[in-house]
Amino acid sequence: MSAPRGPHSSNDVVVLVNHNAPSPNSPTSIPNPQSAQSQPQPQEKEERGEGKKETLVLAYKTLGVVFGGLVTSPLYVYPSMNLKSPTEDDFLGIYSIIFWTLTLIGLVKYANIAIKADDNGEGGTFALYSLLCRHLNIGILPSRQVNISSSIDSIPYRDVETHGWLAKFFKRSLIARRLLLFIAMLGTCMLIGDGVLTPAISVLSAMNGLQSQFPSVTKQLVEALSAVVLILLFLMQKFGTSRVSFLFSPIMGAWTLTTPLVGIYSTIRHYPSIFKALSPHYIVRFFLRNGKSGWLYLAGTVLCITGSEAMFADIGHFSGRSIQIAFIFTIYPSLILTYAGQTAYLIKNPNDISDGFYKFIPTPVYWPMFIVATLAAIVASQSLISATFSVIKQSVVLDYFPRVKIVHTSNNKEGEVYSPEVNYFLMVLCVAVILIFGSGQDIGNAFGVVVSLVMLITTILLTLVMIMIWRTPPVLSALYFFVFFVLEGVYVSAVFTKFSEGGWIPFAISFILAFVMFCWFYGRQRKMDYELTHKITFDRLEELLADRSVQRAPGLCFFYTNIQDGITPVLGHYIKNMKSLHKVTIFTSLRYLLVPKVAPNERIVIKKTELEGVYRCAIQYGYADAGNIEGDDLVGQVIDSLTLHIQNYSLNLSSDSEEIEKEILSLEEARRYGVVYLRGKTRFHTDKSHGWFDKIMLGFYEFLHSNCRSALPPLGIPLQQRIDIGMLYEA
């Protein structure tokens, strides 16, 4: 005897949408409680009533979060270069290199090109990767490639046929898609490494100013003070980017104003004609004169652009326009004038190269500048810490990184996030780098590797976006790629010569993080493959429920499943052993789509099946969304949407009113009886037939999975209503 069927087709889909009145031919329309409280989408941020005023306020706040690492680079660029008997022409060549690096990479690439490649308000390497996947449907995990609702047309996958041979190549080649994912992962890991090294080198370089005035101050004391300062900084992160930026922006404003003033004074006093070095021919002369040594010095000059990636990665915390304004009108001219004054001083005092920042500060203002420099170095650490939180969150919600706690620290900007586990991980690594390595030059060598590789990876991904999504003319795309790939490639080749002198540090950090990411990705992919192969179809579910020994227990059950077209095999395991299924069962999926944000009116998608009391529900999020549907709100919204869907459907088909009323009452009765949330707690089973690779990768994945956070707590599910169903998957 088969299970009774409901009155509706299994193909009926309802999406929560807000219109004034329902239409018989359109999806059910109901008021969505989230809509009234929802925040403006990223593209609307600069279209609010405040307009320019709000953008200028945001631009001011970016000084304390985005540009700290970039604007404090004069603290450690020259001390990291280890120049030997430099001449006037050497310094002119170095200043010319610094000027053109800041102009091409900072001003042209990041402030005017990369910043426009945000994925609806989110930046960073993973945002570029998700942008490519979303437009071209070239993702890896099956769960990320499909959308349960055909009616959501705001986040489509575009036809690859319209994107040329390169898009077709990625579509056909699994190796190319995996290589693209690896590049995005490497960029993410390197950016996290940047979040470790920026605080270490910035604070340590600033605190070294004590030794300039007090030779009796030991290196160990400077390291200890630097470690204490960093610990206090990381403890402040829980207060959120907005509060931190409010505190830090005045400090960076003071730094951005005072250092160029000192630079102008130094230029006038020591070498007024320094700006002749803006001519690129000084770069050519520098390399012709120094040869291989000049190439090696690039490992130091690349540090002038440290923190530039934060301009792109921190877009979610502010806005592209505010970051662009702050860089063009404050940060860029400040750096040009500061480096000019610093270089002018060193031309006349070449023996002070090892302490090239503090020596060029006039004695009367030394201590005020030391205080400002120390505070600015602390702020500098914030830019990459914030960027690290952003990219970790993107990786977690896209299921490429183990789940960690993500806290949204702002009610107005959902891009502002904080992760306690990541924060303390960074803190421990920063303090360890300072206490173990100590030398600013060794950390500078490591820093150069991170900076150059992240820039190069961004160039590669951005070129793909220009070719396949923006459809930029081939000549301009080729020009962009050639200029920046060559420039950054030369920098990469130079910093790799410092591998044994500290350059291995970021590789060690990145290798560990990449191994974690790859193991997690490999395990998730294997688990998804198994579930798709052994999924329970609704025809199979009908057969299981037709068994007379299977009872329909009273109550409402949310049964979590990751399968798009079918149900997790845990369901079959559960029914066979428990011989029951709740009278009202909603198979629920949490869908993190390859878009930054899903509109509140498209958050919940309901699908009616042909089995009595059995429904499907998808709760959809973008990687920049906050999971703010909790507990009773979740139950209420799903029940309301189901109820109105049933009523609306009955109007179209003139269904039996008594049957419709009975179905609605059964929903309310099940809700009153009690709500329970079921999910599978699965593990891989490996035996002697499996190779060493599977045993290592899946074993480490199980370790990560057992120790990471659950996917359910973000929905506010009460612990007493949760039931885990254990099952072994054969690897």
CSV table of C-alpha atoms in Angstrom, one decimal, residues 177-424:
chain,number,residue,atom,x,y,z
A,177,ARG,CA,39.3,24.2,-12.8
A,178,ARG,CA,41.3,22.6,-10.0
A,179,LEU,CA,44.3,24.7,-10.9
A,180,LEU,CA,42.1,27.8,-10.7
A,181,LEU,CA,40.8,26.7,-7.3
A,182,PHE,CA,44.4,26.0,-6.1
A,183,ILE,CA,45.5,29.5,-7.2
A,184,ALA,CA,42.5,31.1,-5.3
A,185,MET,CA,43.4,28.9,-2.2
A,186,LEU,CA,47.1,29.9,-2.5
A,187,GLY,CA,46.1,33.6,-2.6
A,188,THR,CA,43.9,33.2,0.4
A,189,CYS,CA,46.6,31.4,2.4
A,190,MET,CA,49.2,34.0,1.4
A,191,LEU,CA,46.9,36.8,2.5
A,192,ILE,CA,46.4,35.1,5.9
A,193,GLY,CA,50.2,34.9,6.0
A,194,ASP,CA,50.2,38.6,5.3
A,195,GLY,CA,47.9,39.0,8.3
A,196,VAL,CA,50.6,37.4,10.4
A,197,LEU,CA,53.6,39.3,9.1
A,198,THR,CA,52.2,42.8,8.8
A,199,PRO,CA,51.6,43.2,12.5
A,200,ALA,CA,54.9,41.6,13.4
A,201,ILE,CA,57.1,43.8,11.1
A,202,SER,CA,55.1,47.0,11.6
A,203,VAL,CA,55.2,47.0,15.4
A,204,LEU,CA,58.7,45.7,15.6
A,205,SER,CA,60.0,48.3,13.2
A,206,ALA,CA,58.3,51.1,15.1
A,207,MET,CA,59.6,49.9,18.5
A,208,ASN,CA,63.1,49.8,17.2
A,209,GLY,CA,63.0,53.6,17.4
A,210,LEU,CA,63.8,53.1,21.1
A,211,GLN,CA,67.2,51.8,20.3
A,212,SER,CA,68.0,54.9,18.3
A,213,GLN,CA,67.7,57.1,21.3
A,214,PHE,CA,68.6,54.6,24.0
A,215,PRO,CA,71.5,52.3,22.9
A,216,SER,CA,71.2,50.5,26.2
A,217,VAL,CA,67.7,49.1,25.2
A,218,THR,CA,68.3,45.5,24.3
A,219,LYS,CA,66.8,43.7,21.3
A,220,GLN,CA,65.0,41.3,23.6
A,221,LEU,CA,63.2,44.2,25.4
A,222,VAL,CA,62.1,45.6,22.0
A,223,GLU,CA,60.8,42.2,21.0
A,224,ALA,CA,58.9,41.7,24.4
A,225,LEU,CA,57.3,45.2,24.1
A,226,SER,CA,56.3,44.5,20.6
A,227,ALA,CA,54.7,41.2,21.6
A,228,VAL,CA,52.7,42.9,24.4
A,229,VAL,CA,51.5,45.6,22.0
A,230,LEU,CA,50.3,42.9,19.5
A,231,ILE,CA,48.5,40.9,22.2
A,232,LEU,CA,46.5,44.0,23.2
A,233,LEU,CA,45.7,44.8,19.6
A,234,PHE,CA,44.3,41.3,19.0
A,235,LEU,CA,42.2,41.5,22.2
A,236,MET,CA,40.6,44.6,20.8
A,237,GLN,CA,39.3,42.8,17.6
A,238,LYS,CA,36.1,41.6,19.3
A,239,PHE,CA,34.8,45.1,19.4
A,240,GLY,CA,34.5,45.2,15.6
A,241,THR,CA,35.9,47.1,12.6
A,242,SER,CA,33.6,50.2,13.1
A,243,ARG,CA,34.7,50.9,16.7
A,244,VAL,CA,38.3,50.1,16.0
A,245,SER,CA,38.3,52.4,12.9
A,246,PHE,CA,36.7,55.2,15.0
A,247,LEU,CA,39.6,54.9,17.4
A,248,PHE,CA,42.3,54.3,14.9
A,249,SER,CA,41.4,56.7,12.1
A,250,PRO,CA,42.6,59.8,14.0
A,251,ILE,CA,46.0,58.1,14.6
A,252,MET,CA,46.4,57.3,10.9
A,253,GLY,CA,45.2,60.8,9.9
A,254,ALA,CA,48.0,62.2,12.1
A,255,TRP,CA,50.5,59.9,10.6
A,256,THR,CA,49.4,60.5,7.0
A,257,LEU,CA,49.7,64.3,7.6
A,258,THR,CA,52.9,64.5,9.6
A,259,THR,CA,55.1,62.1,7.7
A,260,PRO,CA,54.8,64.0,4.3
A,261,LEU,CA,55.4,67.3,6.2
A,262,VAL,CA,58.7,65.8,7.5
A,263,GLY,CA,59.4,64.6,4.0
A,264,ILE,CA,58.9,68.0,2.5
A,265,TYR,CA,61.2,69.5,5.2
A,266,SER,CA,63.8,66.9,4.6
A,267,THR,CA,63.6,67.3,0.8
A,268,ILE,CA,64.1,71.0,0.9
A,269,ARG,CA,67.0,70.8,3.4
A,270,HIS,CA,68.9,67.8,2.0
A,271,TYR,CA,68.1,67.3,-1.8
A,272,PRO,CA,65.5,69.7,-3.4
A,273,SER,CA,65.9,68.1,-6.8
A,274,ILE,CA,64.8,64.6,-5.7
A,275,PHE,CA,61.8,64.7,-7.9
A,276,LYS,CA,63.9,64.4,-11.0
A,277,ALA,CA,64.0,60.7,-10.1
A,278,LEU,CA,60.4,60.4,-11.3
A,279,SER,CA,61.9,59.9,-14.8
A,280,PRO,CA,62.0,56.1,-15.5
A,281,HIS,CA,65.5,56.4,-17.0
A,282,TYR,CA,66.9,56.4,-13.5
A,283,ILE,CA,65.5,52.9,-13.1
A,284,VAL,CA,67.3,51.8,-16.3
A,285,ARG,CA,70.6,53.4,-15.1
A,286,PHE,CA,70.2,51.7,-11.7
A,287,PHE,CA,70.0,48.2,-13.2
A,288,LEU,CA,72.7,48.8,-15.7
A,289,ARG,CA,75.0,50.0,-13.0
A,290,ASN,CA,74.2,47.4,-10.3
A,291,GLY,CA,73.3,44.3,-12.5
A,292,LYS,CA,72.4,41.3,-10.3
A,293,SER,CA,72.7,43.3,-7.1
A,294,GLY,CA,70.1,45.8,-8.3
A,295,TRP,CA,67.7,42.9,-9.1
A,296,LEU,CA,68.3,41.5,-5.5
A,297,TYR,CA,67.5,44.9,-4.0
A,298,LEU,CA,64.0,44.6,-5.4
A,299,ALA,CA,63.3,42.2,-2.5
A,300,GLY,CA,63.4,45.3,-0.3
A,301,THR,CA,61.6,47.8,-2.6
A,302,VAL,CA,58.6,45.6,-3.0
A,303,LEU,CA,57.8,46.3,0.6
A,304,CYS,CA,56.7,49.8,-0.4
A,305,ILE,CA,53.5,48.3,-1.7
A,306,THR,CA,52.7,46.2,1.4
A,307,GLY,CA,49.1,46.3,2.4
A,308,SER,CA,47.8,47.2,-1.0
A,309,GLU,CA,45.9,44.0,-1.2
A,310,ALA,CA,43.8,45.2,1.7
A,311,MET,CA,42.4,47.9,-0.6
A,312,PHE,CA,40.7,45.1,-2.5
A,313,ALA,CA,40.1,42.6,0.3
A,314,ASP,CA,38.5,45.1,2.7
A,315,ILE,CA,35.8,46.4,0.3
A,316,GLY,CA,33.2,44.5,2.3
A,317,HIS,CA,34.0,46.6,5.4
A,318,PHE,CA,33.5,49.9,3.6
A,319,SER,CA,32.9,50.7,-0.1
A,320,GLY,CA,35.0,50.8,-3.2
A,321,ARG,CA,34.4,54.5,-3.8
A,322,SER,CA,35.5,55.5,-0.2
A,323,ILE,CA,38.7,53.4,-0.5
A,324,GLN,CA,39.5,54.9,-3.9
A,325,ILE,CA,39.0,58.5,-2.6
A,326,ALA,CA,41.1,57.9,0.5
A,327,PHE,CA,44.0,56.4,-1.5
A,328,ILE,CA,44.1,58.9,-4.4
A,329,PHE,CA,43.8,62.1,-2.3
A,330,THR,CA,45.6,61.1,0.9
A,331,ILE,CA,47.6,57.9,1.0
A,332,TYR,CA,49.3,58.1,-2.4
A,333,PRO,CA,50.6,61.7,-2.1
A,334,SER,CA,51.6,61.1,1.5
A,335,LEU,CA,53.8,58.1,0.5
A,336,ILE,CA,55.3,59.9,-2.5
A,337,LEU,CA,56.4,62.8,-0.3
A,338,THR,CA,57.5,60.7,2.6
A,339,TYR,CA,59.7,58.5,0.5
A,340,ALA,CA,61.1,61.6,-1.2
A,341,GLY,CA,62.2,63.1,2.1
A,342,GLN,CA,63.6,59.8,3.3
A,343,THR,CA,65.6,59.3,0.2
A,344,ALA,CA,66.8,62.9,0.2
A,345,TYR,CA,68.1,62.4,3.7
A,346,LEU,CA,69.9,59.2,2.8
A,347,ILE,CA,71.6,60.7,-0.2
A,348,LYS,CA,73.4,63.0,2.2
A,349,ASN,CA,73.7,60.4,5.0
A,350,PRO,CA,74.1,57.0,3.3
A,351,ASN,CA,75.6,55.4,6.4
A,352,ASP,CA,72.2,55.7,8.1
A,353,ILE,CA,70.6,53.2,5.7
A,354,SER,CA,70.0,50.6,8.5
A,355,ASP,CA,67.7,53.0,10.3
A,356,GLY,CA,66.5,55.0,7.4
A,357,PHE,CA,63.2,56.2,9.0
A,358,TYR,CA,64.0,57.5,12.4
A,359,LYS,CA,67.3,59.1,11.4
A,360,PHE,CA,65.6,61.4,8.9
A,361,ILE,CA,63.2,62.8,11.5
A,362,PRO,CA,64.4,66.1,12.9
A,363,THR,CA,65.5,65.9,16.6
A,364,PRO,CA,62.9,68.5,17.9
A,365,VAL,CA,60.0,66.3,16.7
A,366,TYR,CA,61.6,62.9,17.3
A,367,TRP,CA,59.5,61.8,20.3
A,368,PRO,CA,56.2,63.0,19.0
A,369,MET,CA,56.9,61.2,15.7
A,370,PHE,CA,58.0,58.1,17.6
A,371,ILE,CA,54.7,58.0,19.5
A,372,VAL,CA,52.7,58.6,16.3
A,373,ALA,CA,54.8,55.9,14.5
A,374,THR,CA,54.3,53.4,17.2
A,375,LEU,CA,50.5,54.0,17.2
A,376,ALA,CA,50.4,54.0,13.4
A,377,ALA,CA,52.3,50.6,13.4
A,378,ILE,CA,49.6,49.2,15.7
A,379,VAL,CA,46.9,50.5,13.3
A,380,ALA,CA,48.8,49.1,10.3
A,381,SER,CA,48.3,45.7,11.7
A,382,GLN,CA,44.5,46.2,11.6
A,383,SER,CA,44.3,46.4,7.8
A,384,LEU,CA,45.4,42.8,7.2
A,385,ILE,CA,43.7,41.4,10.2
A,386,SER,CA,40.4,42.7,8.9
A,387,ALA,CA,41.2,41.4,5.5
A,388,THR,CA,42.0,38.0,6.9
A,389,PHE,CA,38.7,37.8,8.7
A,390,SER,CA,36.9,38.6,5.4
A,391,VAL,CA,38.7,36.0,3.3
A,392,ILE,CA,38.3,33.3,6.0
A,393,LYS,CA,34.6,34.0,6.2
A,394,GLN,CA,34.3,33.7,2.4
A,395,SER,CA,36.2,30.4,2.4
A,396,VAL,CA,34.0,29.0,5.3
A,397,VAL,CA,30.7,29.8,3.7
A,398,LEU,CA,31.8,28.5,0.3
A,399,ASP,CA,32.8,25.2,2.1
A,400,TYR,CA,36.5,25.5,1.3
A,401,PHE,CA,37.7,25.9,4.9
A,402,PRO,CA,36.6,24.2,8.2
A,403,ARG,CA,33.8,25.9,9.9
A,404,VAL,CA,34.9,28.5,12.5
A,405,LYS,CA,32.8,30.9,14.5
A,406,ILE,CA,32.0,34.0,12.5
A,407,VAL,CA,30.6,37.0,14.4
A,408,HIS,CA,29.0,39.9,12.6
A,409,THR,CA,30.1,43.0,14.5
A,410,SER,CA,27.9,45.6,12.7
A,411,ASN,CA,24.1,45.8,12.3
A,412,ASN,CA,24.6,48.1,9.2
A,413,LYS,CA,27.4,46.4,7.3
A,414,GLU,CA,27.3,42.7,7.0
A,415,GLY,CA,30.8,42.6,5.6
A,416,GLU,CA,32.2,43.5,9.1
A,417,VAL,CA,33.1,40.1,10.7
A,418,TYR,CA,35.2,38.8,13.4
A,419,SER,CA,36.4,35.2,14.1
A,420,PRO,CA,37.6,34.4,17.6
A,421,GLU,CA,39.5,31.3,16.6
A,422,VAL,CA,41.2,33.0,13.6
A,423,ASN,CA,42.0,36.0,15.8
A,424,TYR,CA,43.8,34.0,18.4
